Structures are given as structure tokens and as C-alpha cells.
CSV table of C-alpha atoms in Angstrom, one decimal:
chain,number,residue,atom,x,y,z
A,8,MET,CA,118.3,179.7,17.5
A,9,ILE,CA,119.2,180.0,13.5
A,10,SER,CA,116.6,180.0,11.3
A,11,ILE,CA,116.6,178.2,7.6
A,12,VAL,CA,114.6,178.1,4.7
A,13,ILE,CA,115.9,175.3,2.3
A,14,LEU,CA,115.5,175.6,-1.2
A,15,GLY,CA,115.7,172.8,-3.5
A,16,ALA,CA,114.7,168.8,-2.9
A,17,GLY,CA,117.6,167.1,-4.4
A,18,ASN,CA,120.1,164.8,-2.2
A,19,VAL,CA,121.9,167.2,-0.9
A,20,ALA,CA,118.7,169.4,-0.2
A,21,THR,CA,117.3,166.4,1.9
A,22,HIS,CA,120.1,165.5,3.8
A,23,LEU,CA,120.9,168.8,5.0
A,24,TYR,CA,116.9,169.3,6.0
A,25,LYS,CA,117.4,165.9,8.0
A,26,ALA,CA,120.3,167.2,9.5
A,27,PHE,CA,119.7,170.9,10.1
A,28,SER,CA,115.9,169.5,11.8
A,29,ASN,CA,117.8,167.3,14.6
A,30,THR,CA,120.2,169.7,16.0
A,31,GLU,CA,118.9,172.4,19.1
A,32,SER,CA,121.1,175.6,18.0
A,33,THR,CA,118.9,175.6,14.1
A,34,SER,CA,115.5,175.5,13.1
A,35,VAL,CA,114.3,174.4,9.3
A,36,ILE,CA,111.3,176.7,9.4
A,37,GLN,CA,110.3,176.4,5.7
A,38,TRP,CA,111.3,173.8,2.8
A,39,PHE,CA,110.6,175.4,-0.8
A,40,ASN,CA,110.7,173.3,-4.1
A,41,ARG,CA,109.2,174.0,-7.7
A,42,SER,CA,107.5,170.6,-7.3
A,43,LEU,CA,106.0,170.2,-4.1
A,44,ASP,CA,105.6,166.3,-4.8
A,45,VAL,CA,108.6,165.6,-3.5
A,46,ILE,CA,108.6,167.5,-0.2
A,47,THR,CA,105.2,166.8,0.6
A,48,PRO,CA,105.7,163.8,2.6
A,49,TYR,CA,107.6,166.3,5.3
A,50,LYS,CA,104.4,168.8,5.1
A,51,ASN,CA,103.7,167.8,8.9
A,52,LYS,CA,107.0,168.4,10.0
A,53,VAL,CA,108.1,171.7,8.4
A,54,ASP,CA,106.0,174.2,6.1
A,55,ILE,CA,106.3,173.5,2.6
A,56,THR,CA,105.8,175.8,-0.3
A,57,ASP,CA,106.3,175.7,-4.0
A,58,ASN,CA,105.6,179.7,-4.0
A,59,LEU,CA,108.4,182.0,-4.0
A,60,ASN,CA,106.3,185.1,-2.9
A,61,THR,CA,105.4,183.2,0.3
A,62,LEU,CA,108.9,182.6,1.4
A,63,LYS,CA,109.7,183.6,5.5
A,64,LYS,CA,112.1,185.9,6.8
A,65,ALA,CA,114.9,183.4,8.1
A,66,ASP,CA,118.7,183.9,9.1
A,67,VAL,CA,119.8,181.9,6.1
A,68,TYR,CA,118.6,180.6,2.4
A,69,ILE,CA,120.3,177.8,1.3
A,70,LEU,CA,120.0,176.9,-2.6
A,71,ALA,CA,120.6,173.5,-2.6
A,72,VAL,CA,120.0,173.5,-6.5
A,73,SER,CA,121.2,172.5,-9.7
A,74,ASP,CA,124.2,174.6,-10.6
A,75,ASP,CA,122.1,175.8,-13.5
A,76,VAL,CA,119.5,177.8,-11.8
A,77,ILE,CA,121.2,179.0,-8.7
A,78,ALA,CA,121.9,182.8,-10.6
A,79,GLU,CA,118.1,182.8,-11.7
A,80,LEU,CA,116.6,181.4,-8.4
A,81,SER,CA,118.6,183.9,-6.6
A,82,SER,CA,117.4,186.8,-8.7
A,83,GLN,CA,113.8,185.5,-8.2
A,84,LEU,CA,113.9,185.9,-4.1
A,85,PRO,CA,111.5,188.8,-3.5
A,86,PHE,CA,113.9,190.1,-0.9
A,87,GLU,CA,117.6,191.7,-0.1
A,88,ASN,CA,120.0,192.1,2.2
A,89,ARG,CA,119.8,188.5,3.5
A,90,LEU,CA,122.4,186.0,3.7
A,91,VAL,CA,121.5,183.3,1.0
A,92,VAL,CA,124.2,180.5,0.0
A,93,HIS,CA,124.6,177.8,-2.5
A,94,THR,CA,126.0,174.3,-1.8
A,95,SER,CA,127.8,174.0,-5.5
A,96,GLY,CA,131.6,172.9,-5.6
A,97,SER,CA,131.8,175.0,-9.3
A,98,VAL,CA,129.5,177.7,-9.1
A,99,SER,CA,130.9,181.0,-8.4
A,100,VAL,CA,129.8,182.7,-5.0
A,101,TYR,CA,128.9,185.7,-7.3
A,102,ASP,CA,126.5,184.3,-9.5
A,103,ILE,CA,124.0,184.7,-6.4
A,104,ASP,CA,122.1,187.7,-7.2
A,105,LYS,CA,124.1,191.0,-5.6
A,106,LYS,CA,121.2,192.3,-3.7
A,107,HIS,CA,122.3,189.5,-1.4
A,108,LYS,CA,124.5,188.6,1.4
A,109,ARG,CA,126.3,186.2,-0.6
A,110,GLY,CA,127.9,183.0,0.5
A,111,VAL,CA,128.6,179.0,0.0
A,112,LEU,CA,128.9,176.1,2.2
A,113,TYR,CA,130.5,173.6,-0.1
A,114,PRO,CA,129.6,169.5,1.4
A,115,LEU,CA,133.0,167.6,0.2
A,116,GLN,CA,131.3,164.3,0.1
A,117,THR,CA,129.3,162.0,-2.3
A,118,PHE,CA,125.6,161.6,-1.5
A,119,SER,CA,123.3,158.7,-2.1
A,120,LYS,CA,119.7,159.3,-1.8
A,121,ASN,CA,118.7,156.4,0.9
A,122,SER,CA,121.7,156.1,2.9
A,123,LYS,CA,122.1,157.9,5.9
A,124,ILE,CA,124.8,160.5,6.4
A,125,ASP,CA,126.9,161.2,9.6
A,126,PHE,CA,128.2,164.5,8.9
A,127,ALA,CA,131.2,164.3,11.1
A,128,ASN,CA,132.4,162.5,8.0
A,129,VAL,CA,131.4,165.3,5.8
A,130,PRO,CA,133.6,168.4,5.7
A,131,ILE,CA,131.7,171.7,4.6
A,132,CYS,CA,134.2,174.2,2.8
A,133,ILE,CA,132.5,177.7,4.1
A,134,GLU,CA,132.9,181.0,1.3
A,135,THR,CA,131.8,184.5,2.3
A,136,ILE,CA,132.2,187.8,0.9
A,137,ASP,CA,131.4,189.9,3.8
A,138,LYS,CA,133.5,188.5,6.9
A,139,LYS,CA,130.1,189.3,9.2
A,140,SER,CA,128.1,186.3,7.2
A,141,TYR,CA,130.9,183.8,8.7
A,142,PRO,CA,130.3,183.6,12.1
A,143,LEU,CA,126.8,182.2,11.4
A,144,LEU,CA,127.9,180.1,8.8
A,145,LYS,CA,130.4,178.3,11.2
A,146,GLU,CA,127.9,177.8,13.7
A,147,LEU,CA,125.4,176.4,11.5
A,148,THR,CA,127.8,173.5,10.3
A,149,THR,CA,129.4,173.2,13.3
A,150,SER,CA,125.9,172.4,14.4
A,151,ILE,CA,125.4,168.9,12.5
A,152,GLY,CA,128.6,168.1,13.2
A,153,SER,CA,130.7,168.9,10.4
A,154,PRO,CA,134.7,169.5,10.1
A,155,THR,CA,134.6,173.1,8.7
A,156,LYS,CA,137.1,175.4,6.7
A,157,ARG,CA,136.9,178.5,5.4
A,158,ILE,CA,138.4,179.0,1.9
A,159,ASN,CA,138.6,181.1,-1.1
A,160,SER,CA,136.9,181.0,-4.1
A,161,ASP,CA,140.1,179.3,-5.9
A,162,GLN,CA,140.8,176.5,-3.1
A,163,ARG,CA,136.9,176.0,-3.7
A,164,ARG,CA,137.4,175.5,-7.6
A,165,VAL,CA,140.6,172.9,-7.2
A,166,LEU,CA,139.1,171.1,-4.2
A,167,HIS,CA,135.7,170.5,-6.8
A,168,VAL,CA,138.1,168.9,-9.4
A,169,ALA,CA,140.1,167.0,-7.0
A,170,ALA,CA,137.1,165.7,-5.8
A,171,VAL,CA,136.4,164.0,-9.6
A,172,PHE,CA,139.5,162.4,-9.2
A,173,VAL,CA,139.6,161.0,-6.1
A,174,ASN,CA,135.5,160.4,-6.5
A,175,ASN,CA,134.2,159.8,-9.8
A,176,PHE,CA,137.8,159.0,-11.8
A,177,THR,CA,138.4,156.1,-8.5
A,178,ASN,CA,135.4,155.0,-9.1
A,179,GLN,CA,135.7,154.2,-12.7
A,180,LEU,CA,139.1,152.7,-12.1
A,181,TYR,CA,136.6,150.0,-9.5
A,182,ARG,CA,134.6,149.7,-12.5
A,183,ILE,CA,137.6,148.7,-15.1
A,184,GLY,CA,138.8,146.2,-12.8
A,185,HIS,CA,135.3,145.3,-12.3
A,186,GLU,CA,135.5,144.5,-16.3
A,187,ILE,CA,138.8,143.2,-16.3
A,188,THR,CA,137.9,140.2,-13.8
A,189,GLU,CA,134.6,139.5,-14.9
A,190,SER,CA,136.3,138.9,-18.6
A,191,GLU,CA,137.8,135.4,-17.0
A,192,GLY,CA,135.3,135.0,-14.4
A,193,ALA,CA,137.1,135.4,-11.6
A,194,GLU,CA,135.3,137.4,-9.0
A,195,PHE,CA,135.5,141.2,-8.3
A,196,ASP,CA,134.7,140.6,-4.8
A,197,LEU,CA,137.7,139.1,-4.3
A,198,LEU,CA,139.2,143.0,-4.7
A,199,LYS,CA,137.0,144.3,-2.4
A,200,PRO,CA,139.5,144.6,0.8
A,201,LEU,CA,141.9,145.5,-1.4
A,202,ILE,CA,139.8,148.7,-2.4
A,203,LEU,CA,139.2,149.4,1.0
A,204,GLU,CA,142.9,149.3,2.7
A,205,THR,CA,144.2,151.7,-1.0
A,206,SER,CA,141.8,154.3,0.6
A,207,LYS,CA,142.6,153.4,4.3
A,208,LYS,CA,146.3,153.8,3.7
A,209,ILE,CA,146.2,157.3,3.1
A,210,LEU,CA,144.9,158.3,6.2
A,211,GLU,CA,148.6,157.4,7.7
A,212,LEU,CA,150.8,157.8,4.8
A,213,SER,CA,150.9,160.4,1.7
A,214,PRO,CA,149.8,158.9,-1.7
A,215,PHE,CA,153.3,159.7,-2.9
A,216,LYS,CA,154.6,157.2,0.2
A,217,ALA,CA,151.4,154.9,-0.1
A,218,GLN,CA,152.1,153.8,-3.7
A,219,THR,CA,153.6,150.6,-5.2
A,220,GLY,CA,153.3,148.2,-7.6
A,221,PRO,CA,155.3,147.5,-11.4
A,222,ALA,CA,154.9,151.1,-12.1
A,223,LYS,CA,156.7,152.6,-9.5
A,224,ARG,CA,159.5,149.7,-9.0
A,225,ASN,CA,159.7,150.4,-13.0
A,226,ASP,CA,158.9,146.7,-13.6
A,227,LYS,CA,159.0,146.6,-17.5
A,228,LYS,CA,158.5,142.9,-17.2
A,229,THR,CA,155.2,143.0,-15.4
A,230,ILE,CA,154.4,146.0,-17.1
A,231,LYS,CA,154.7,144.1,-20.8
A,232,LYS,CA,152.8,141.3,-19.4
A,233,HIS,CA,149.8,143.2,-18.0
A,234,LEU,CA,149.4,145.2,-21.5
A,235,LYS,CA,149.4,141.7,-23.0
A,236,THR,CA,146.5,140.6,-20.8
A,237,LEU,CA,144.6,143.8,-21.4
A,238,GLU,CA,142.4,143.2,-24.5
A,239,SER,CA,141.0,146.6,-24.7
A,240,LYS,CA,142.6,149.1,-26.5
A,241,HIS,CA,140.6,151.8,-24.3
A,242,HIS,CA,141.7,149.5,-21.2
A,243,LYS,CA,145.4,149.7,-22.1
A,244,ASP,CA,145.4,153.4,-23.1
A,245,ILE,CA,144.4,154.0,-19.3
A,246,TYR,CA,147.1,151.4,-18.1
A,247,ASN,CA,149.6,153.5,-19.9
A,248,LEU,CA,148.7,156.8,-19.0
A,249,LEU,CA,148.7,156.2,-15.2
A,250,THR,CA,151.8,153.9,-15.6
A,251,ALA,CA,153.3,157.0,-17.0
A,252,SER,CA,151.8,159.4,-14.1
A,253,ILE,CA,153.3,157.1,-11.5
A,254,GLN,CA,156.8,156.9,-13.0
A,255,HIS,CA,156.9,160.4,-13.8
A,256,THR,CA,155.7,161.6,-9.8
A,257,HIS,CA,158.7,158.7,-8.9
A,258,GLY,CA,160.9,160.6,-11.0
A,259,ARG,CA,161.8,157.6,-13.7
A,260,LYS,CA,160.1,159.3,-16.7
A,261,LYS,CA,159.8,162.7,-18.1
A,262,LEU,CA,156.2,163.8,-19.5
B,29,MET,CA,149.6,119.9,12.0
B,30,ILE,CA,151.1,121.3,8.6
B,31,SER,CA,154.7,121.9,8.5
B,32,ILE,CA,155.7,124.9,6.7
B,33,VAL,CA,159.4,126.2,5.3
B,34,ILE,CA,159.6,129.8,4.2
B,35,LEU,CA,161.5,131.2,1.7
B,36,GLY,CA,162.3,134.9,1.4
B,37,ALA,CA,162.3,137.8,3.8
B,38,GLY,CA,160.4,140.6,2.3
B,39,ASN,CA,156.6,141.8,3.1
B,40,VAL,CA,154.7,139.0,2.6
B,41,ALA,CA,157.4,136.5,3.9
B,42,THR,CA,157.6,138.0,7.1
B,43,HIS,CA,153.4,138.3,7.4
B,44,LEU,CA,153.4,134.8,6.6
B,45,TYR,CA,155.7,133.9,9.0
B,46,LYS,CA,153.9,135.7,11.7
B,47,ALA,CA,150.4,134.5,11.0
B,48,PHE,CA,151.1,130.8,10.3
B,49,SER,CA,153.5,130.9,13.7
B,50,ASN,CA,150.4,131.9,15.5
B,51,THR,CA,147.7,129.2,14.6
B,52,GLU,CA,147.7,125.6,16.2
B,53,SER,CA,147.1,123.9,12.9
B,54,THR,CA,150.7,125.1,11.0
B,55,SER,CA,153.9,125.0,12.1
B,56,VAL,CA,156.7,127.0,10.8
B,57,ILE,CA,159.6,125.0,10.8
B,58,GLN,CA,162.6,127.2,9.2
B,59,TRP,CA,162.8,130.7,7.9
B,60,PHE,CA,165.2,130.6,4.8
B,61,ASN,CA,167.3,133.6,3.2
B,62,ARG,CA,169.9,134.5,1.2
B,63,SER,CA,171.2,136.7,3.8
B,64,LEU,CA,170.6,136.0,7.2
B,65,ASP,CA,170.8,139.9,8.7
B,66,VAL,CA,166.9,140.4,7.9
B,67,ILE,CA,165.8,137.0,10.0
B,68,THR,CA,168.5,137.0,12.8
B,69,PRO,CA,166.1,138.4,14.9
B,70,TYR,CA,163.4,135.5,14.9
B,71,LYS,CA,166.6,132.9,15.8
B,72,ASN,CA,165.1,132.4,19.2
B,73,LYS,CA,161.6,131.6,17.4
B,74,VAL,CA,162.1,129.6,14.5
B,75,ASP,CA,165.2,127.8,12.9
B,76,ILE,CA,166.9,130.1,10.2
B,77,THR,CA,169.5,129.3,7.7
B,78,ASP,CA,171.0,130.8,4.5
B,79,ASN,CA,171.9,127.9,3.1
B,80,LEU,CA,169.6,125.8,0.8
B,81,ASN,CA,171.5,122.1,1.6
B,82,THR,CA,170.2,122.6,5.1
B,83,LEU,CA,166.2,122.8,4.5
B,84,LYS,CA,164.1,120.4,6.4
B,85,LYS,CA,161.7,118.3,5.4
B,86,ALA,CA,158.0,119.9,5.0
B,87,ASP,CA,154.9,119.6,3.7
B,88,VAL,CA,155.1,123.0,2.0
B,89,TYR,CA,157.5,125.3,0.8
B,90,ILE,CA,156.7,128.8,0.7
B,91,LEU,CA,158.7,131.1,-2.1
B,92,ALA,CA,157.9,134.5,-0.9
B,93,VAL,CA,160.2,136.0,-2.9
B,94,SER,CA,161.2,138.4,-6.1
B,95,ASP,CA,158.8,137.4,-9.0
B,96,ASP,CA,162.5,137.2,-11.0
B,97,VAL,CA,164.2,134.6,-9.0
B,98,ILE,CA,161.1,132.5,-8.3
B,99,ALA,CA,162.5,130.1,-10.8
B,100,GLU,CA,165.9,129.7,-10.1
B,101,LEU,CA,165.0,129.3,-6.6
B,102,SER,CA,162.9,126.7,-7.5
B,103,SER,CA,165.3,124.6,-9.0
B,104,GLN,CA,168.4,124.8,-7.0
B,105,LEU,CA,165.9,123.6,-4.4
B,106,PRO,CA,168.2,119.7,-3.0
B,107,PHE,CA,164.7,117.5,-3.3
B,108,GLU,CA,161.8,116.4,-5.4
B,109,ASN,CA,158.4,116.0,-5.1
B,110,ARG,CA,157.4,117.6,-2.6
B,111,LEU,CA,154.9,121.0,-2.7
B,112,VAL,CA,156.2,124.2,-3.7
B,113,VAL,CA,154.1,127.3,-4.2
B,114,HIS,CA,154.9,130.8,-5.1
B,115,THR,CA,152.8,134.1,-3.9
B,116,SER,CA,153.2,136.0,-6.7
B,117,GLY,CA,150.2,137.3,-9.0
B,118,SER,CA,152.0,137.6,-12.1
B,119,VAL,CA,154.5,134.7,-12.4
B,120,SER,CA,153.3,131.2,-13.7
B,121,VAL,CA,152.6,128.2,-11.6
B,122,TYR,CA,154.8,126.6,-14.4
B,123,ASP,CA,157.6,128.8,-13.6
B,124,ILE,CA,158.3,126.5,-10.8
B,125,ASP,CA,161.0,123.5,-11.2
B,126,LYS,CA,158.8,120.4,-12.6
B,127,LYS,CA,160.8,118.2,-10.1
B,128,HIS,CA,158.4,120.0,-7.6
B,129,LYS,CA,154.3,119.3,-6.8
B,130,ARG,CA,153.5,122.6,-7.4
B,131,GLY,CA,151.2,125.4,-6.3
B,132,VAL,CA,150.5,129.2,-6.3
B,133,LEU,CA,149.2,131.2,-2.6
B,134,TYR,CA,148.6,134.7,-4.1
B,135,PRO,CA,147.2,136.8,-1.2
B,136,LEU,CA,145.4,139.9,-2.7
B,137,GLN,CA,146.3,142.6,-0.7
B,138,THR,CA,148.8,145.5,0.0
B,139,PHE,CA,151.3,144.8,2.8
B,140,SER,CA,153.2,147.4,4.2
B,141,LYS,CA,156.2,146.5,6.4
B,142,ASN,CA,155.3,147.6,9.9
B,143,SER,CA,151.7,147.6,10.0
B,144,LYS,CA,149.8,144.7,11.3
B,145,ILE,CA,148.1,142.4,8.8
B,146,ASP,CA,144.2,141.0,9.4
B,147,PHE,CA,144.7,137.6,7.3
B,148,ALA,CA,140.5,138.0,7.7
B,149,ASN,CA,141.1,141.4,5.0
B,150,VAL,CA,143.5,139.1,2.8
B,151,PRO,CA,142.1,136.9,0.6
B,152,ILE,CA,143.8,134.1,-0.9
B,153,CYS,CA,144.0,132.5,-4.3
B,154,ILE,CA,144.8,129.2,-4.6
B,155,GLU,CA,145.9,127.4,-7.5
B,156,THR,CA,147.1,124.1,-7.8
B,157,ILE,CA,148.2,121.8,-10.9
B,158,ASP,CA,147.3,118.4,-9.2
B,159,LYS,CA,144.4,118.1,-7.2
B,160,LYS,CA,145.7,116.6,-4.4
B,161,SER,CA,147.8,119.3,-3.1
B,162,TYR,CA,144.4,122.1,-3.0
B,163,PRO,CA,143.4,120.6,0.4
B,164,LEU,CA,146.2,121.1,1.9
B,165,LEU,CA,146.9,124.6,0.8
B,166,LYS,CA,142.9,125.5,1.1
B,167,GLU,CA,143.8,124.0,5.4
B,168,LEU,CA,146.8,126.0,5.2
B,169,THR,CA,145.1,129.5,4.3
B,170,THR,CA,141.8,128.8,6.3
B,171,SER,CA,143.9,128.6,9.4
B,172,ILE,CA,145.0,132.3,9.7
B,173,GLY,CA,141.1,133.5,9.1
B,174,SER,CA,141.8,134.0,5.0
B,175,PRO,CA,139.0,133.7,2.9
B,176,THR,CA,140.2,131.5,-0.1
B,177,LYS,CA,139.2,131.3,-3.8
B,178,ARG,CA,140.2,128.4,-5.9
B,179,ILE,CA,141.2,130.2,-9.2
B,180,ASN,CA,142.9,129.4,-13.0
B,181,SER,CA,146.1,130.9,-14.1
B,182,ASP,CA,144.2,133.0,-16.5
B,183,GLN,CA,141.7,134.4,-13.6
B,184,ARG,CA,144.8,135.0,-11.3
B,185,ARG,CA,146.3,136.8,-14.5
B,186,VAL,CA,143.6,139.3,-14.9
B,187,LEU,CA,143.0,139.7,-10.6
B,188,HIS,CA,146.4,141.0,-10.8
B,189,VAL,CA,146.2,143.7,-13.5
B,190,ALA,CA,142.7,144.4,-12.0
B,191,ALA,CA,144.6,145.1,-8.5
B,192,VAL,CA,147.2,147.5,-10.7
B,193,PHE,CA,143.9,149.5,-11.5
B,194,VAL,CA,142.3,149.2,-7.9
B,195,ASN,CA,145.4,149.7,-6.1
B,196,ASN,CA,147.8,151.6,-7.6
B,197,PHE,CA,146.4,153.6,-10.2
B,198,THR,CA,143.8,154.5,-7.6
B,199,ASN,CA,146.6,155.9,-5.6
B,200,GLN,CA,148.0,157.9,-8.2
B,201,LEU,CA,144.8,159.3,-8.8
B,202,TYR,CA,144.9,160.6,-4.8
B,203,ARG,CA,148.2,162.2,-5.6
B,204,ILE,CA,147.0,164.1,-8.7
B,205,GLY,CA,144.2,165.5,-5.5
B,206,HIS,CA,147.1,166.2,-3.5
B,207,GLU,CA,148.6,167.9,-6.3
B,208,ILE,CA,145.6,169.8,-7.5
B,209,THR,CA,144.7,170.7,-3.7
B,210,GLU,CA,148.1,172.0,-2.8
B,211,SER,CA,148.2,174.0,-5.6
B,212,GLU,CA,146.1,176.7,-4.7
B,213,GLY,CA,147.0,176.0,-0.8
B,214,ALA,CA,144.2,173.9,0.0
B,215,GLU,CA,144.1,171.1,2.2
B,216,PHE,CA,144.3,167.3,0.8
B,217,ASP,CA,142.8,166.1,4.3
B,218,LEU,CA,139.7,167.5,3.3
B,219,LEU,CA,139.5,165.1,0.7
B,220,LYS,CA,139.8,161.8,2.9
B,221,PRO,CA,136.4,161.5,4.2
B,222,LEU,CA,135.3,161.5,0.5
B,223,ILE,CA,138.1,158.9,-0.2
B,224,LEU,CA,136.9,156.5,2.4
B,225,GLU,CA,133.3,157.3,1.6
B,226,THR,CA,134.1,156.6,-2.4
B,227,SER,CA,135.7,153.0,-1.4
B,228,LYS,CA,133.1,151.8,1.0
B,229,LYS,CA,130.0,152.3,-1.6
B,230,ILE,CA,131.2,150.0,-3.8
B,231,LEU,CA,130.5,146.9,-0.7
B,232,GLU,CA,126.8,147.7,-1.4
B,233,LEU,CA,126.8,149.2,-5.3
B,234,SER,CA,128.3,148.1,-8.2
B,235,PRO,CA,130.9,150.6,-9.5
B,236,PHE,CA,128.4,150.6,-12.3
B,237,LYS,CA,125.6,152.0,-9.9
B,238,ALA,CA,127.7,154.0,-7.9
B,239,GLN,CA,129.4,156.5,-10.3
B,240,THR,CA,128.3,160.5,-10.1
B,241,GLY,CA,129.9,163.3,-11.4
B,242,PRO,CA,129.8,165.9,-14.3
B,243,ALA,CA,130.9,162.6,-16.8
B,244,LYS,CA,128.1,160.5,-16.0
B,245,ARG,CA,125.4,163.5,-16.5
B,246,ASN,CA,127.7,164.7,-19.5
B,247,ASP,CA,127.5,168.3,-17.9
B,248,LYS,CA,129.6,169.9,-20.3
B,249,LYS,CA,129.8,173.1,-18.7
B,250,THR,CA,131.5,171.3,-15.6
B,251,ILE,CA,133.6,169.6,-17.5
B,252,LYS,CA,135.1,172.8,-19.3
B,253,LYS,CA,135.5,174.2,-16.7
B,254,HIS,CA,137.3,171.8,-14.7
B,255,LEU,CA,139.9,171.6,-17.7
B,256,LYS,CA,140.2,175.1,-17.5
B,257,THR,CA,141.5,175.0,-14.0
B,258,LEU,CA,143.6,172.0,-14.2
B,259,GLU,CA,147.0,173.7,-15.4
B,260,SER,CA,149.3,170.8,-16.2
B,261,LYS,CA,148.7,169.0,-19.3
B,262,HIS,CA,149.1,165.6,-17.8
B,263,HIS,CA,146.5,166.1,-15.4
B,264,LYS,CA,144.1,167.5,-18.5
B,265,ASP,CA,145.0,164.1,-20.5
B,266,ILE,CA,144.0,162.1,-17.6
B,267,TYR,CA,141.0,163.7,-17.1
B,268,ASN,CA,140.0,163.9,-20.5
B,269,LEU,CA,140.6,160.1,-20.9
B,270,LEU,CA,138.7,159.1,-17.7
B,271,THR,CA,136.1,161.3,-18.5
B,272,ALA,CA,135.6,159.7,-22.0
B,273,SER,CA,136.1,156.4,-20.1
B,274,ILE,CA,133.0,156.9,-18.2
B,275,GLN,CA,130.9,158.2,-20.7
B,276,HIS,CA,131.7,155.6,-22.8
B,277,THR,CA,130.6,153.0,-19.7
B,278,HIS,CA,127.5,155.0,-19.4
B,279,GLY,CA,126.3,155.2,-22.9
B,280,ARG,CA,127.1,158.8,-23.6
B,281,LYS,CA,130.4,158.1,-25.8
B,282,LYS,CA,131.4,155.6,-28.4
B,283,LEU,CA,135.8,155.0,-27.7
């Protein structure tokens, strides 16, 4: 049985707490947060604390806190030579105080507060400095059903940027689709099946092979019509840049 | 029983042929294409022809052909005052020769050649000039299980542009995610669950509410790290423009 202390109470911390509490091979023995309010509802299920000096001895301490406080919090932990990991995509593993054994569990998924998470859909990227810590972290993440992948710092860095493109930026394109359709009283809902299909397509085809549309076909007439339809300069700028990007990828244009 | 003649043999034409052949309330009585080769495999199931002068009398003629040839083909049809529709998102209904009753059946979905299409996931936008043609087109599209929506030309125009944003441009963001991850030997596959979740999220939340990430949080430190990670100027340009777009939407920045 792997014993775990979770530090932090945001979305990732809460989802990890729930997941690790439900396995047979792991046990969350304590939950720390600066403010007890948020975790008080769990006090009958797990030992809660807001005092670092009362932290119990555990196999692994998971710092699921804001990027900005990882370094400081790790240096404040009143022990050394135990395994301490953070869950951030963009913070270096070396930001954790060097008195600890250090690692990262980076879950590559978007977490909403209230929706249930199936960890089978949450790949967890594992990074460790010493090789010995890896098998324990692998066992930990496998226990909640996550696909796992050992990666290095450079790979985590690019995965985090790529996640912004496929998640935040994609969602902004949905937002713009919403703005454009509503401007004429058309329903954004009509686009939802297309949005789902576009994402499902890349399960079978590479994004390169999946591409269609006027930019790829170099259909200048339709591109011109679209630019005429768009009223906002801002929408036009995005249209032009992504059209050029597609044409570059498919050999129509040099950037 | 509504009788249909299909003209054209691309993805949309082929999927529509298969769908309309499988209902009890519609019958494809003829399939026309300039070149017989492509439709010859269907010759035992439907009357095929490459000669416009042999077209049979039908309730509706569906021109599922390239945008560029809709006007010409419609004027070449050797009859008048019958219902003729095209399936394009960007061509005016008035491009169809005015000797016909005119309409549009615009399926808002991406069609791949070989994959099966469930028309329950293909909203069809209906546009007609004369009101009398609408009920027949409504019955036609409902027969294959498509959600239908009556729209006007302006709405079709904005839906078509919005479709480019949520489909072609989104797919290009996947492509860039692929380029960025592969540059460090990280696996693009790790991003697939995130891609699926991002699209599913908007079934329940508006894109405005679903937004997360460094741009929305105005997390300058992470944005700076990301820009440093990106090697290509082109990727940086897209990162900057879409970050500004998110910040504009969420009140952090004027454009």
C-alpha cells in the first residue's frame, strides 16, 4: 500500500484525492491546505491539516498547488530525502527543494471542478531525477487507471505548450465560431456535431491527412468570400494567419 | 415516395445517395455524373447516366457538385420549373438558374470518403426561395435522420465561415501541436484525450465559460516560458494572436 499526502485543494488536487482514495493499492493518509475551509467537508474521510509541522510520514507527497508556490512550499516541508512531486506542466522538477527526492506527475487533461473524471482518459507524464523513484510513481498512476508515459523535462515543456494550442486556442476558435454565427442569429449549436467529428477524426488520421477546406484546396474564391463576410478585423487576422499556416503545411505557401 | 435525382459523385453526393437509398419515403431514381467510371459500381442498384438529356422526371434534383460548376450545370438542365437544390455552404441560392424552383440543402459536417456517416450527426440547413418547396425538403432530410434547420442566406454564409474556424483551423492547431511535440520526440498521442475532452466540453458549457489556461488567467510568466519554448516564428505568431484573442474575449486586453 503506497501512502500519499496531498498538498493543495484546487481542481487537480481534489480529483487526485478522490481517485487515490478509491484504489486498493494506494491510501491518502493526509490532506494539507493553507486554508482548511475548502477541505473541511472531507474531514471524516481523511486527516486534514493546515500546519506543515504536523505532516505525517508518507511514501510520496504530491504538491498540487499553483506554479508560483511550488518552490517555496517544497522548501518549507519539515523533512528531507522523501519523494516530493509536483503536478505542473511548466515548472521545472529542479524547482522542488533539493533536500527531497524529486519528481513530476503531469496529468495531460483539462479538469473542471464539478465534472467527474475518468482517469483512463488522463495520460500522466512521469518525470523523476533518480531512477529509483520511477517504479513507485508508475505504480501510483497505474492504480487509478491512467495511461502513463515517462518523459524528460524538454518533452514536458513542449507537451505543455502543445496542450495550449489544442485546448485553449481550439476553444477560442469555438468562441469565435460562436461570435460569427450569433451575429446573424444563426445557432452555434448547429456546429457542435462538426466540432465533435473534427476531434474524433484525429483518432484515426494524422492532422495532416485530416485537413480539408478552402485553405488546403487553395480555393481563392471561397477565401475571398469568407474575408468579405467577416466584419471584425480581429477575426480577419486570425483567418488570414491560419489560412497561411494551412497553406504552408500543405506546400502552397512559404512563410 | 419522394423521387430524387443526384448529380455529382464526390463525398457528399455518394453519402447522400447511400442515405436516400436506405429510407422508405425516398427513392433515388437516377444518378448523373460527367464521368461514368466513378458511379459504374452502382449500376445494378440505380439508373446511372452521363447524359443530361436522359434525366428522368423527379421531385427534386440534388446538385452535389463543386461550387464552381453549380451555375452552369443548373442552366444546362433540359427542363424548367422543377425543384433543383445545391449542397454548398458558400454558393448563393440565386446561382441556380432562375428557370428552376431553387433551394439549398447544406449539410454542416465534414465528410470522409470511406468512413460511414450517421446522418443523425449531420445537421442539414435548408434554404428555399418559394415557401412551397420547404415542406418537401424538410421531409427529405428528416427521412435520413438529420436534424434540420431552416436558415436564410446570411446565416448560411456565416455558418460556412464559422465551420472553417471550428473545423479546418482547429485541425491546423492539432497539426501544430503535432509539430511541437514531435520536435522533442514527445508523443502527439498523449494529447488525444485532451483534444476529445476539449470538444466534448462545449456540449455542456459555452466556449466562453469553458476557457482555461495562461491567456485567460493573464499568467505572464507561463506565456513568456511558452514563447521561449516555441522555435518557429510562425508558431510564435499564432501563439501571440490567439493569446491576445482570449485576453480580449475575457476582458484583459483591447485589440
